[in-house]
PDB file of C-alpha atoms in Angstrom:
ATOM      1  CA  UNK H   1     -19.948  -2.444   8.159  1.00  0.00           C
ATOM      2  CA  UNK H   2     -16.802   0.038   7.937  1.00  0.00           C
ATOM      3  CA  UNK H   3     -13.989  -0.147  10.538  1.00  0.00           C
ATOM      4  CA  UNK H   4     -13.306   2.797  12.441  1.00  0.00           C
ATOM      5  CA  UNK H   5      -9.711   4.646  11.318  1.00  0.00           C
ATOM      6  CA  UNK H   6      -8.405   3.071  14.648  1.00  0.00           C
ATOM      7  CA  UNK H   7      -9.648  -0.125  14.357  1.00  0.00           C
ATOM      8  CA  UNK H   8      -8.590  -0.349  10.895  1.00  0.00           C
ATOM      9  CA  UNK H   9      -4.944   0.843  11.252  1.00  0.00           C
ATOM     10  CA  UNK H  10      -4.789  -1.708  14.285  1.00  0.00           C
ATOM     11  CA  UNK H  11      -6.036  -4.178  12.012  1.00  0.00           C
ATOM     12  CA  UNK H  12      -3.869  -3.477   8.982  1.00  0.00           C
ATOM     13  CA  UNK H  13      -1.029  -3.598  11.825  1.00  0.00           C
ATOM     14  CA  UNK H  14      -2.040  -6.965  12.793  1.00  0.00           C
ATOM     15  CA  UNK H  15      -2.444  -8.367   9.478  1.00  0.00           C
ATOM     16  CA  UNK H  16       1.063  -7.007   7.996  1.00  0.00           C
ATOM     17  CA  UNK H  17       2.891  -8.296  10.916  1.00  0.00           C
ATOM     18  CA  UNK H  18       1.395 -11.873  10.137  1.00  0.00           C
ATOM     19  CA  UNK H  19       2.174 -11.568   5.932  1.00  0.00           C
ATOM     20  CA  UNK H  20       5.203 -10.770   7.178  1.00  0.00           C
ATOM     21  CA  UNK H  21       5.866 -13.267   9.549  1.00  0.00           C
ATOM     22  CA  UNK H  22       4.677 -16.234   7.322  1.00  0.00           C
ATOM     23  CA  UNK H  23       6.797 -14.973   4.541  1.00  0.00           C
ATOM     24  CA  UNK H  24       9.606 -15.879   6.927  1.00  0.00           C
ATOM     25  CA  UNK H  25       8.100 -19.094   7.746  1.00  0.00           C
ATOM     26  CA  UNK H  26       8.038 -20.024   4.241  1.00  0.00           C
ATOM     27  CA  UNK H  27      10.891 -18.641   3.126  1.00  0.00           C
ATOM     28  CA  UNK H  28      12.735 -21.992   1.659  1.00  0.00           C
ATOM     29  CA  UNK H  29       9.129 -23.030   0.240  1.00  0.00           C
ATOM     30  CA  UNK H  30       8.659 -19.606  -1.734  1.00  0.00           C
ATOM     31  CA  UNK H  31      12.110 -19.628  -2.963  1.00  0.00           C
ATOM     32  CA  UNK H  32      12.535 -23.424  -4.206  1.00  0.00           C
ATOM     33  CA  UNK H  33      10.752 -22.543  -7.578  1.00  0.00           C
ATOM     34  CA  UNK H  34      10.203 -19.734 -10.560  1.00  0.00           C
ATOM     35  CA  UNK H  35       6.237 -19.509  -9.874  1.00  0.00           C
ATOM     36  CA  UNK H  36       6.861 -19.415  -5.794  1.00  0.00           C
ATOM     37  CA  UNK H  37       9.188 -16.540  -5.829  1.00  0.00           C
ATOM     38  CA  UNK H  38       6.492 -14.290  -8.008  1.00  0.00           C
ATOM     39  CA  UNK H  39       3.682 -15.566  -5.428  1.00  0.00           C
ATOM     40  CA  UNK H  40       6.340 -14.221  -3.345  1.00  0.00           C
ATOM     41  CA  UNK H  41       6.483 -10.532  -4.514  1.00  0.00           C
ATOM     42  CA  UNK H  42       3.148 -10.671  -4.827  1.00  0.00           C
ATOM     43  CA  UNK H  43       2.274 -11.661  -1.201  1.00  0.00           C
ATOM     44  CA  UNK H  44       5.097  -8.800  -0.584  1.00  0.00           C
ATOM     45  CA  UNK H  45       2.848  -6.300  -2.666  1.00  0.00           C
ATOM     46  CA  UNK H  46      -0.047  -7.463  -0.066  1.00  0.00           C
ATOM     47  CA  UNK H  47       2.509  -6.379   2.658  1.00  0.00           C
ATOM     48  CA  UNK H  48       3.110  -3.399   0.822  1.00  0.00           C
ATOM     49  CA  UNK H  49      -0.768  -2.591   0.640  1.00  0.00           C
ATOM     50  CA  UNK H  50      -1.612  -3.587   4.358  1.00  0.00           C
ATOM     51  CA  UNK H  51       1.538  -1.326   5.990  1.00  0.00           C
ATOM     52  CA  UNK H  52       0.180   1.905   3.281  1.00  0.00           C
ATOM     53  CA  UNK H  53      -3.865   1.582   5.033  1.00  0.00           C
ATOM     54  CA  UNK H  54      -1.753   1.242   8.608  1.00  0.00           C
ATOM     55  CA  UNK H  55       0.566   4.117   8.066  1.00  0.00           C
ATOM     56  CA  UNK H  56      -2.335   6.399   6.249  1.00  0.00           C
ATOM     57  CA  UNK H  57      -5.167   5.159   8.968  1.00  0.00           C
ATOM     58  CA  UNK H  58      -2.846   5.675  12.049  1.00  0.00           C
ATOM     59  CA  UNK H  59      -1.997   9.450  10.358  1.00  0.00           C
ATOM     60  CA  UNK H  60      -5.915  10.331  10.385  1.00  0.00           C
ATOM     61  CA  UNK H  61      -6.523   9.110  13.637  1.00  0.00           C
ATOM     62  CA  UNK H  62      -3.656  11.717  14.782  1.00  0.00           C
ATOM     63  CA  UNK H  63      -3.642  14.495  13.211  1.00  0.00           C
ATOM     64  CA  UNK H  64      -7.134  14.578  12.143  1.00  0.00           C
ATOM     65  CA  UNK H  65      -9.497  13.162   9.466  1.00  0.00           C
ATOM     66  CA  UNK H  66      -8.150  15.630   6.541  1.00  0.00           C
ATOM     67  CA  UNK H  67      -4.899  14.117   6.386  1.00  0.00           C
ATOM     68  CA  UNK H  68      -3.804  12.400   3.501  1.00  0.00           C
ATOM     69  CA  UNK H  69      -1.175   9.920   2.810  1.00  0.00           C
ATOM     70  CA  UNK H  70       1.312  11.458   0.038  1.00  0.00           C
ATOM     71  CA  UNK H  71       4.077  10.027  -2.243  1.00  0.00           C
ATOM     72  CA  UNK H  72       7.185  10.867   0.218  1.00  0.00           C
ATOM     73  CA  UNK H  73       7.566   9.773   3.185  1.00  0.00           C
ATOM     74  CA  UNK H  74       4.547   7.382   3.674  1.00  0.00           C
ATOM     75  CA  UNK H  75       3.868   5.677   0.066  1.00  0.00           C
ATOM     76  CA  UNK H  76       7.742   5.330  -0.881  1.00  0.00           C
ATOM     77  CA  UNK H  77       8.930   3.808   3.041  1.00  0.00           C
ATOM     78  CA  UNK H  78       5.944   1.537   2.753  1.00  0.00           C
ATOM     79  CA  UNK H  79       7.046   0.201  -0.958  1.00  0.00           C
ATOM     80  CA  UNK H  80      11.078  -0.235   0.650  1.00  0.00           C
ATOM     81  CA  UNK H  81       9.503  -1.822   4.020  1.00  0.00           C
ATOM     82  CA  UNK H  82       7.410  -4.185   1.281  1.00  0.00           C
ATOM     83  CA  UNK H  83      10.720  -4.605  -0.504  1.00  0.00           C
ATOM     84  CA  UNK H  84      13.221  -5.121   1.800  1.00  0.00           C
ATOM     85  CA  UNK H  85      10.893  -7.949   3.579  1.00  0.00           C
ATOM     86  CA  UNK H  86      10.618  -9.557   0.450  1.00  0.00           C
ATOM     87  CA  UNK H  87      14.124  -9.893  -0.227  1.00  0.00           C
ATOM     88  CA  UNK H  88      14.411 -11.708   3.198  1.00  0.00           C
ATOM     89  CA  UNK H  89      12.707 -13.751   0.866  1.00  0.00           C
ATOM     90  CA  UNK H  90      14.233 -13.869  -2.363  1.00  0.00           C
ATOM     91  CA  UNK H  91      16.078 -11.558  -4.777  1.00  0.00           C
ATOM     92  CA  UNK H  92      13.205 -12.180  -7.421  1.00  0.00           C
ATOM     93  CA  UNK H  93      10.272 -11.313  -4.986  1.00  0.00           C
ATOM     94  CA  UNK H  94      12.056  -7.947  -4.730  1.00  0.00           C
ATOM     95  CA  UNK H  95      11.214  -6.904  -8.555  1.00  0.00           C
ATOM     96  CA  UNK H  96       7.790  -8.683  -9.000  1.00  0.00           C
ATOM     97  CA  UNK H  97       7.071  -7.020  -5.778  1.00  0.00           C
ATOM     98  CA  UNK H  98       7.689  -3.472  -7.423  1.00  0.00           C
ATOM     99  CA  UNK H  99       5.632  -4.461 -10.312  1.00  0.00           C
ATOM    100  CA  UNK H 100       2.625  -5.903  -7.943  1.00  0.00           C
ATOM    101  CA  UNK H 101       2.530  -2.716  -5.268  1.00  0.00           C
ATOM    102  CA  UNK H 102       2.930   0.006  -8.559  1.00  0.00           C
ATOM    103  CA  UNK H 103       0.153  -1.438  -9.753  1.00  0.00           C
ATOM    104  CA  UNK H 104      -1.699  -1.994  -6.721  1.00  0.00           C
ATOM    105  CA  UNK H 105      -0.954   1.803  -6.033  1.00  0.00           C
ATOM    106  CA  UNK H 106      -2.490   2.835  -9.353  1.00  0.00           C
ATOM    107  CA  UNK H 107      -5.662   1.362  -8.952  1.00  0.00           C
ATOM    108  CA  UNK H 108      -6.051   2.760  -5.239  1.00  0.00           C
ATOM    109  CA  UNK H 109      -5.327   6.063  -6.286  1.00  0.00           C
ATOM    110  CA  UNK H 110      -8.003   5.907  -9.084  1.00  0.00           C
ATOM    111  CA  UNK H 111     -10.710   4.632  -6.301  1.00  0.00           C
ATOM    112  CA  UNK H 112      -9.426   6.461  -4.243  1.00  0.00           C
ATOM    113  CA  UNK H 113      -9.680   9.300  -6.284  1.00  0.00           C
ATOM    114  CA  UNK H 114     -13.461   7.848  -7.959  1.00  0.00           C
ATOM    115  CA  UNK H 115     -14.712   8.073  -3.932  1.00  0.00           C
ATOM    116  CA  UNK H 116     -12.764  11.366  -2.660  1.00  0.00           C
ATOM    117  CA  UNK H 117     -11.716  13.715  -5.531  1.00  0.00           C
ATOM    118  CA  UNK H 118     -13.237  16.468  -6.999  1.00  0.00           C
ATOM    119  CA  UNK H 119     -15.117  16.400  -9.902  1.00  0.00           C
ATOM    120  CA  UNK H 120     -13.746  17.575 -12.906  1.00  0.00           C
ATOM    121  CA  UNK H 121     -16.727  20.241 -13.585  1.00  0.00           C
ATOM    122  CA  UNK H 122     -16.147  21.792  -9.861  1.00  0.00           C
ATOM    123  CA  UNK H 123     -12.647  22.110 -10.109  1.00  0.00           C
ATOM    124  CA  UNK H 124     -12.785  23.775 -13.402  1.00  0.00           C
ATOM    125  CA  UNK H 125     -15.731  26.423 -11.853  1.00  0.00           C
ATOM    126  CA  UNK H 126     -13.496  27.269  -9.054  1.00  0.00           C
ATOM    127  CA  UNK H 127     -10.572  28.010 -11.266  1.00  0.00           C
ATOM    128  CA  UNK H 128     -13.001  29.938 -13.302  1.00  0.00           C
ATOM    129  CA  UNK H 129     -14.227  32.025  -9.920  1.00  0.00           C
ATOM    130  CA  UNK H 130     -10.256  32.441  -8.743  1.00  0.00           C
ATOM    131  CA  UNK H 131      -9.458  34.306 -12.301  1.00  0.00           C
ATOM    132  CA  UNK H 132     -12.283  37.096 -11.916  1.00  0.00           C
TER     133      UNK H 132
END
């Protein structure tokens, strides 16, 4: 069963502030080795992930269920907010968490775009109507 948009921005709220909080907790743990510091980034890209459905749900419960999320503001704070808790962490967790949340962001635009876009052969019949 689906969340509603409230419920799930107040969950993705919840959630992100507890990633974020045990990345501070284990802080000296996730930067004592080379693996730990990419589980690092990649818990950051998690962060990342879990502040973009809070930001995008809390949007569509205010200003209606047509709004969408775009690349600036919402995507690119959410990717620095990601960053700049993981280099609370650790300078490495900063780049691997890039890498993680730009691919993370790939594959939820192309679900996201497999669930909610328009299909090629409907877009290309209203382009066809528009030029008559």
């Amino acid at each position: 069963m689906a969340l509603s948009t409230a419920m799930s921005a107040l969950t993705s709220l919840v959630l992100s502030i507890i990633v974020f909080a045990l990345m501070q907790i284990f802080k000296s743990d996730l930067a004592s080795k080379e693996y730990f510091t990419i589980a690092g980034g990649f818990v950051g890209s998690i962060l990342f992930i879990l502040l973009l459905t809070f930001t995008s749900n809390a949007e569509m419960f205010l200003f209606g269920k047509g709004f969408q999320a775009r690349l600036f503001p919402e995507v690119v704070a959410c990717l620095l907010t990601a960053m700049f808790a993981s280099a609370l962490v650790h300078r490495v967790c900063v780049t691997t968490c890039l890498i993680f949340s730009l691919v993370a962001l790939y594959y939820i635009n192309r679900i996201s775009q497999t669930i909610y876009g328009i299909p090629a052969t409907a877009a290309s019949v209203s382009t066809l109507k528009k030029r008559k």
